């Protein structure tokens, strides 16, 4: 009988040991799974940050490269004022940058925009009257002049899925995103040199005194309904929440690098709006100072969002999130003096909404924006 009791005790101890071992194994597996989950989370966040930075940097590099080629082809002409002859800067072209609400009155546009002319060599295509087919124009002129520009808008995916693919997709997302867009007008559509036939002849923009009319050379195509080709646009980068264009004179750049404040006398775009034809619709000191001039320096700042988070949202969630952010950004970046404060506000809002993001900045010097030799024509 004692033998059977000892056997039952050993069996009981063995069963208890097995249960303890199983509990230890379960706890060990839970710890391993938790560690792996943490490592995976860190890897996803790190990868997202790298992708955000790469997308933002690539977008800003494109902006800097294109904007550095901007030109106004400035000339000096004699103009009679109060029975006196004065030398004034003149140009047939136009450079403008600033809040999208000022430049583009309607649409899903966000933050800032910039538009200019540059020798991009984009020939485009037009319809051959004889055959009806599209044929390239000016394809032998590699440096032909084009109208160019950049802006941010929030909308569904403008790139349409081919019909043979869309028919097989049971649930097709509209992919509402913030996108950095590029406006590129073919050379044969650039009509800024057209004259009115009077003597002396005047070009298209020179006789306009209304701000909205001055901007029609880019707003007319952008505000039309249609695909990317009809709007003369292409997508540069997705998930760019905002593009802030800060115009700086050399004095402003020096003050910023020293950490000091910029005085009103130094600022040439205190409200972010820089218009080389500002003197035509607002004849103040700033308008005369920037008359037919390119800005010496441009600072581009991009706020880039995480695609992984946005791809996990439903269409309604993306629309609601995007509309709220669009309204928040729209209330900021109105005064260049408040740039750092506005950046802190929008990053705080993104952190509150738990949206991963990166802020990327670059500065470009415009070779055509040298002002020193022209100060006598102020």
Coordinates of C-alpha atoms in Angstrom, one line a residue:
X1 CA 0.0 0.0 0.0
X2 CA 2.9 2.3 0.8
X3 CA 4.3 1.6 -2.7
X4 CA 1.0 2.7 -4.4
X5 CA 0.9 5.9 -2.3
X6 CA 4.4 6.9 -3.3
X7 CA 3.6 6.2 -6.9
X8 CA 0.6 8.5 -6.8
X9 CA 2.7 11.2 -5.1
X10 CA 5.2 11.0 -7.9
X11 CA 2.5 11.2 -10.5
X12 CA 1.0 14.2 -8.8
X13 CA 4.4 15.9 -8.6
X14 CA 5.0 15.1 -12.3
X15 CA 1.6 16.6 -13.3
X16 CA 2.3 19.7 -11.2
X17 CA 5.8 20.1 -12.8
X18 CA 4.3 19.8 -16.2
X19 CA 1.7 22.5 -15.5
X20 CA 4.4 24.9 -14.1
X21 CA 6.5 24.2 -17.2
X22 CA 3.6 25.0 -19.5
X23 CA 2.9 28.2 -17.6
X24 CA 6.5 29.2 -17.9
X25 CA 6.5 28.4 -21.6
X26 CA 3.3 30.4 -22.1
X27 CA 4.8 33.4 -20.3
X28 CA 8.0 33.1 -22.3
X29 CA 6.1 33.0 -25.6
X30 CA 4.1 36.1 -24.5
X31 CA 7.3 37.9 -23.7
X32 CA 8.8 36.9 -27.1
X33 CA 5.6 37.9 -29.0
X34 CA 5.5 41.3 -27.1
X35 CA 9.2 41.9 -27.9
X36 CA 8.7 41.0 -31.5
X37 CA 5.7 43.3 -31.7
X38 CA 7.7 46.2 -30.2
X39 CA 10.6 45.5 -32.6
X40 CA 8.1 45.4 -35.6
X41 CA 6.5 48.7 -34.4
X42 CA 9.9 50.4 -34.2
X43 CA 10.8 49.0 -37.6
X44 CA 7.5 50.3 -39.1
X45 CA 7.9 53.7 -37.6
X46 CA 11.6 54.0 -38.6
X47 CA 10.7 52.9 -42.1
X48 CA 7.9 55.4 -42.3
X49 CA 10.1 58.2 -41.2
X50 CA 12.7 57.3 -43.8
X51 CA 10.1 57.1 -46.5
X52 CA 8.5 60.4 -45.5
X53 CA 11.9 62.1 -45.5
X54 CA 12.8 60.6 -48.9
X55 CA 9.5 61.7 -50.4
X56 CA 9.8 65.2 -49.0
X57 CA 13.4 65.6 -50.0
X58 CA 12.7 64.3 -53.6
X59 CA 9.8 66.7 -53.9
X60 CA 11.8 69.7 -52.6
X61 CA 14.7 68.8 -54.9
X62 CA 12.3 68.9 -57.9
X63 CA 11.0 72.2 -56.7
X64 CA 14.4 73.7 -56.2
X65 CA 15.7 72.5 -59.6
X66 CA 12.7 73.9 -61.5
X67 CA 12.4 77.2 -59.6
X68 CA 16.1 78.0 -60.0
X69 CA 15.5 78.3 -63.8
X70 CA 12.7 80.9 -63.5
X71 CA 13.2 83.9 -65.7
X72 CA 11.6 87.3 -66.3
X73 CA 13.8 88.4 -69.2
X74 CA 14.0 91.9 -67.7
X75 CA 14.7 95.0 -69.8
X76 CA 14.8 98.7 -69.0
X77 CA 12.6 101.2 -70.8
X78 CA 12.0 105.0 -70.7
X79 CA 8.7 106.0 -69.2
X80 CA 7.2 109.5 -69.0
X81 CA 6.0 110.4 -65.5
X82 CA 5.0 114.0 -64.5
X83 CA 6.7 115.5 -67.6
X84 CA 9.9 113.6 -66.7
X85 CA 11.5 110.6 -68.3
X86 CA 12.4 107.7 -66.0
X87 CA 14.1 104.4 -66.5
X88 CA 11.9 101.5 -65.3
X89 CA 12.2 97.7 -65.3
X90 CA 9.8 96.0 -67.8
X91 CA 9.1 92.4 -68.6
X92 CA 6.5 90.4 -70.6
X93 CA 6.7 87.5 -68.1
X94 CA 5.4 86.9 -64.6
X95 CA 6.5 85.3 -61.3
X96 CA 4.2 84.9 -58.4
X97 CA 4.2 82.8 -55.2
X98 CA 2.1 82.9 -52.0
X99 CA -1.0 81.5 -50.2
X100 CA -3.1 79.3 -52.5
X101 CA -6.2 81.1 -51.3
X102 CA -4.8 84.3 -52.9
X103 CA -3.6 82.7 -56.2
X104 CA -6.2 80.0 -56.7
X105 CA -9.6 81.1 -55.4
X106 CA -11.5 77.9 -55.8
X107 CA -10.8 74.2 -55.5
X108 CA -9.3 71.8 -52.9
X109 CA -6.0 73.7 -52.8
X110 CA -3.9 73.8 -49.6
X111 CA -1.1 76.0 -48.2
X112 CA 1.0 77.8 -50.8
X113 CA 1.6 77.8 -54.6
X114 CA 4.2 79.1 -57.0
X115 CA 4.0 79.9 -60.7
X116 CA 6.6 81.2 -63.2
X117 CA 8.1 80.9 -66.7
X118 CA 11.3 79.0 -67.4
X119 CA 13.1 77.4 -70.4
X120 CA 12.0 73.8 -69.6
X121 CA 11.9 72.7 -73.2
X122 CA 8.5 71.1 -72.8
X123 CA 7.1 70.9 -76.3
X124 CA 3.8 69.2 -75.6
X125 CA 1.6 68.2 -78.4
X126 CA -1.2 69.7 -80.5
X127 CA -3.7 68.3 -83.0
X128 CA -2.6 68.1 -86.6
X129 CA -5.3 69.8 -88.7
X130 CA -4.8 67.5 -91.6
X131 CA -4.6 64.1 -89.8
X132 CA -6.4 64.9 -86.5
X133 CA -3.5 63.2 -84.7
X134 CA -1.5 64.7 -81.9
X135 CA 1.9 65.9 -83.1
X136 CA 4.8 67.4 -81.0
X137 CA 5.4 71.2 -81.3
X138 CA 8.8 72.8 -81.2
X139 CA 10.5 69.5 -80.7
X140 CA 13.8 70.9 -82.0
X141 CA 13.9 73.7 -79.4
X142 CA 15.3 72.0 -76.2
X143 CA 15.2 75.3 -74.2
X144 CA 11.8 76.5 -75.3
X145 CA 9.9 78.7 -72.8
X146 CA 7.1 77.2 -70.7
X147 CA 4.8 78.3 -67.9
X148 CA 5.4 76.2 -64.8
X149 CA 4.1 75.9 -61.3
X150 CA 3.5 73.9 -58.1
X151 CA 0.7 73.6 -55.6
X152 CA -0.9 71.2 -53.1
X153 CA -4.4 69.9 -53.3
X154 CA -6.5 67.4 -51.4
X155 CA -8.6 65.2 -53.6
X156 CA -9.2 61.7 -54.8
X157 CA -6.7 59.9 -57.0
X158 CA -6.4 61.9 -60.3
X159 CA -4.7 59.0 -62.0
X160 CA -7.6 56.9 -63.4
X161 CA -7.5 53.1 -63.3
X162 CA -7.8 51.4 -66.7
X163 CA -11.3 50.1 -67.4
X164 CA -10.2 46.5 -67.8
X165 CA -8.7 46.6 -64.3
X166 CA -11.4 48.6 -62.6
X167 CA -14.1 46.1 -63.7
X168 CA -12.3 43.4 -61.7
X169 CA -12.0 45.5 -58.5
X170 CA -15.0 44.8 -56.2
X171 CA -14.0 47.5 -53.7
X172 CA -12.1 50.4 -55.3
X173 CA -10.7 53.1 -53.0
X174 CA -10.8 56.7 -54.2
X175 CA -7.5 57.3 -52.3
X176 CA -8.1 60.8 -51.0
X177 CA -4.7 62.2 -50.4
X178 CA -2.8 65.5 -50.2
X179 CA -0.7 65.7 -53.3
X180 CA 2.0 68.0 -54.5
X181 CA 1.1 68.9 -58.1
X182 CA 3.1 70.3 -61.0
X183 CA 1.5 72.6 -63.6
X184 CA 3.3 72.5 -66.9
X185 CA 1.9 74.4 -69.9
X186 CA 3.2 73.3 -73.4
X187 CA 5.2 75.9 -75.3
X188 CA 2.6 76.4 -78.0
X189 CA 0.0 77.5 -75.4
X190 CA 2.1 80.2 -73.9
X191 CA 0.5 83.4 -75.1
X192 CA 2.0 86.0 -72.7
X193 CA 3.8 87.7 -75.7
X194 CA 0.6 88.4 -77.6
X195 CA 0.2 92.1 -78.3
X196 CA -2.9 94.2 -78.7
X197 CA -2.0 95.8 -82.0
X198 CA -1.8 99.3 -80.7
X199 CA 1.2 101.7 -81.0
X200 CA 3.3 101.2 -79.0
X201 CA 2.2 97.6 -78.8
X202 CA 1.4 96.2 -75.3
X203 CA 1.5 92.6 -74.3
X204 CA -1.2 90.6 -72.6
X205 CA -0.3 91.2 -68.9
X206 CA 0.9 94.8 -69.2
X207 CA -2.5 96.3 -69.5
X208 CA -4.1 94.4 -66.6
X209 CA -4.8 96.0 -63.2
X210 CA -7.0 93.3 -61.7
X211 CA -5.3 90.7 -59.6
X212 CA -7.5 87.8 -60.7
X213 CA -7.1 88.7 -64.4
X214 CA -3.3 88.7 -63.9
X215 CA -3.5 85.1 -62.6
X216 CA -5.7 83.7 -65.4
X217 CA -2.7 82.3 -67.3
X218 CA -2.5 79.5 -64.7
X219 CA -5.9 79.6 -63.0
X220 CA -7.9 79.0 -66.2
X221 CA -6.6 75.5 -66.7
X222 CA -6.3 74.5 -63.0
X223 CA -9.9 75.4 -62.1
X224 CA -11.4 73.4 -65.0
X225 CA -12.9 70.0 -64.5
X226 CA -11.1 67.2 -66.2
X227 CA -8.3 64.8 -66.1
X228 CA -4.6 65.6 -65.5
X229 CA -4.0 66.3 -69.2
X230 CA -6.8 68.8 -69.5
X231 CA -5.5 70.6 -66.4
X232 CA -1.9 70.5 -67.7
X233 CA -0.8 68.8 -64.4
X234 CA 1.2 65.9 -63.1
X235 CA 1.6 64.4 -59.6
X236 CA 5.0 65.1 -58.1
X237 CA 4.5 63.4 -54.7
X238 CA 1.7 62.1 -52.5
X239 CA 1.0 62.8 -48.8
X240 CA 2.5 66.3 -48.9
X241 CA 0.2 68.1 -46.5
X242 CA 1.6 71.5 -47.1
X243 CA 4.2 73.4 -49.1
X244 CA 5.3 76.7 -47.6
X245 CA 7.1 79.1 -49.9
X246 CA 9.0 81.8 -48.1
X247 CA 10.6 84.6 -50.2
X248 CA 13.8 85.9 -48.7
X249 CA 16.1 88.8 -49.6
X250 CA 19.8 88.3 -48.7
X251 CA 19.3 90.5 -45.6
X252 CA 16.4 88.3 -44.5
X253 CA 18.4 85.2 -45.0
X254 CA 21.3 86.6 -42.9
X255 CA 18.9 87.6 -40.1
X256 CA 17.4 84.1 -40.1
X257 CA 20.8 82.4 -40.0
X258 CA 21.8 84.6 -37.1
X259 CA 18.5 83.8 -35.3
X260 CA 17.3 87.4 -35.4
X261 CA 14.0 88.9 -36.4
X262 CA 13.5 90.5 -39.9
X263 CA 12.5 94.1 -40.0
X264 CA 9.6 95.3 -42.2
X265 CA 12.1 97.3 -44.3
X266 CA 14.0 94.1 -45.1
X267 CA 11.0 91.9 -45.8
X268 CA 9.9 91.7 -49.5
X269 CA 7.0 89.3 -48.8
X270 CA 5.7 89.8 -45.3
X271 CA 2.4 88.1 -46.1
X272 CA 4.2 85.4 -48.1
X273 CA 2.8 86.9 -51.4
X274 CA 5.5 87.8 -53.9
X275 CA 4.2 89.1 -57.2
X276 CA 6.5 90.6 -59.8
X277 CA 3.4 92.5 -61.1
X278 CA 2.1 93.7 -57.7
X279 CA 2.6 97.3 -58.8
X280 CA -0.2 96.8 -61.3
X281 CA -2.9 96.0 -58.7
X282 CA -1.3 97.6 -55.6
X283 CA 0.8 100.7 -56.3
X284 CA 2.5 100.8 -52.9
X285 CA 6.2 100.9 -52.0
X286 CA 6.4 97.1 -51.9
X287 CA 4.9 96.9 -55.4
X288 CA 7.4 99.3 -56.8
X289 CA 10.3 97.6 -55.0
X290 CA 9.4 94.1 -56.4
X291 CA 8.4 95.4 -59.8
X292 CA 9.4 92.9 -62.5
X293 CA 11.9 91.2 -60.2
X294 CA 12.6 87.6 -59.2
X295 CA 13.1 86.9 -55.5
X296 CA 16.8 86.4 -54.6
X297 CA 16.1 83.3 -52.4
X298 CA 13.3 80.9 -51.9
X299 CA 12.9 78.6 -48.9
X300 CA 10.6 75.6 -49.5
X301 CA 9.2 73.7 -46.5
X302 CA 7.2 70.5 -47.0
X303 CA 5.2 68.7 -44.3
X304 CA 5.0 65.0 -45.4
X305 CA 2.6 62.5 -44.0
X306 CA 2.8 58.7 -43.7
X307 CA 1.3 56.6 -46.5
X308 CA 0.9 53.5 -44.3
X309 CA -1.5 55.3 -42.0
X310 CA -3.5 56.8 -44.8
X311 CA -3.8 53.5 -46.7
X312 CA -5.3 52.0 -43.6
X313 CA -8.2 54.5 -43.6
X314 CA -11.5 54.1 -45.3
X315 CA -12.6 56.7 -47.8
X316 CA -14.9 58.4 -45.4
X317 CA -12.2 58.5 -42.7
X318 CA -9.6 59.9 -45.1
X319 CA -12.0 62.5 -46.3
X320 CA -12.9 63.6 -42.8
X321 CA -9.3 63.7 -41.7
X322 CA -8.2 65.5 -44.9
X323 CA -11.0 68.1 -44.6
X324 CA -10.1 68.9 -41.0
X325 CA -6.4 69.2 -41.8
X326 CA -7.0 71.3 -44.9
X327 CA -9.0 73.8 -42.8
X328 CA -6.3 73.9 -40.1
X329 CA -3.5 74.5 -42.5
X330 CA -5.7 77.2 -44.2
X331 CA -5.7 79.2 -41.1
X332 CA -1.9 79.2 -40.8
X333 CA 1.0 80.5 -42.8
X334 CA -0.4 84.0 -43.5
X335 CA 2.5 86.0 -42.0
X336 CA 6.1 85.2 -42.6
X337 CA 7.0 86.5 -39.2
X338 CA 4.9 83.7 -37.6
X339 CA 6.5 80.8 -39.6
X340 CA 8.1 79.0 -36.6
X341 CA 4.9 79.4 -34.5
X342 CA 2.7 78.1 -37.3
X343 CA 5.0 75.1 -37.8
X344 CA 4.7 74.3 -34.1
X345 CA 0.9 74.6 -34.3
X346 CA 0.5 72.3 -37.2
X347 CA 3.0 69.7 -35.9
X348 CA 1.2 69.8 -32.5
X349 CA -2.1 69.2 -34.3
X350 CA -0.7 66.2 -36.2
X351 CA 0.7 64.8 -33.0
X352 CA -2.7 65.2 -31.3
X353 CA -4.2 63.2 -34.2
X354 CA -1.4 60.6 -33.9
X355 CA -0.4 61.1 -37.5
X356 CA 3.2 60.5 -38.3
X357 CA 4.9 63.2 -40.3
X358 CA 8.2 64.9 -41.3
X359 CA 9.1 68.5 -41.9
X360 CA 11.7 69.0 -44.6
X361 CA 13.2 72.3 -45.7
X362 CA 15.5 73.5 -48.5
X363 CA 16.7 76.9 -49.7
X364 CA 17.4 77.8 -53.3
X365 CA 19.1 80.9 -54.7
X366 CA 17.6 82.2 -58.0
X367 CA 20.4 83.3 -60.4
X368 CA 18.0 85.7 -62.0
X369 CA 17.1 87.3 -58.7
X370 CA 20.2 89.5 -58.3
X371 CA 19.1 92.9 -57.1
X372 CA 22.3 94.8 -56.3
X373 CA 23.0 96.1 -59.8
X374 CA 19.3 97.2 -60.1
X375 CA 18.9 99.2 -56.9
X376 CA 19.2 102.4 -58.8
X377 CA 15.9 101.6 -60.6
X378 CA 13.8 101.4 -57.4

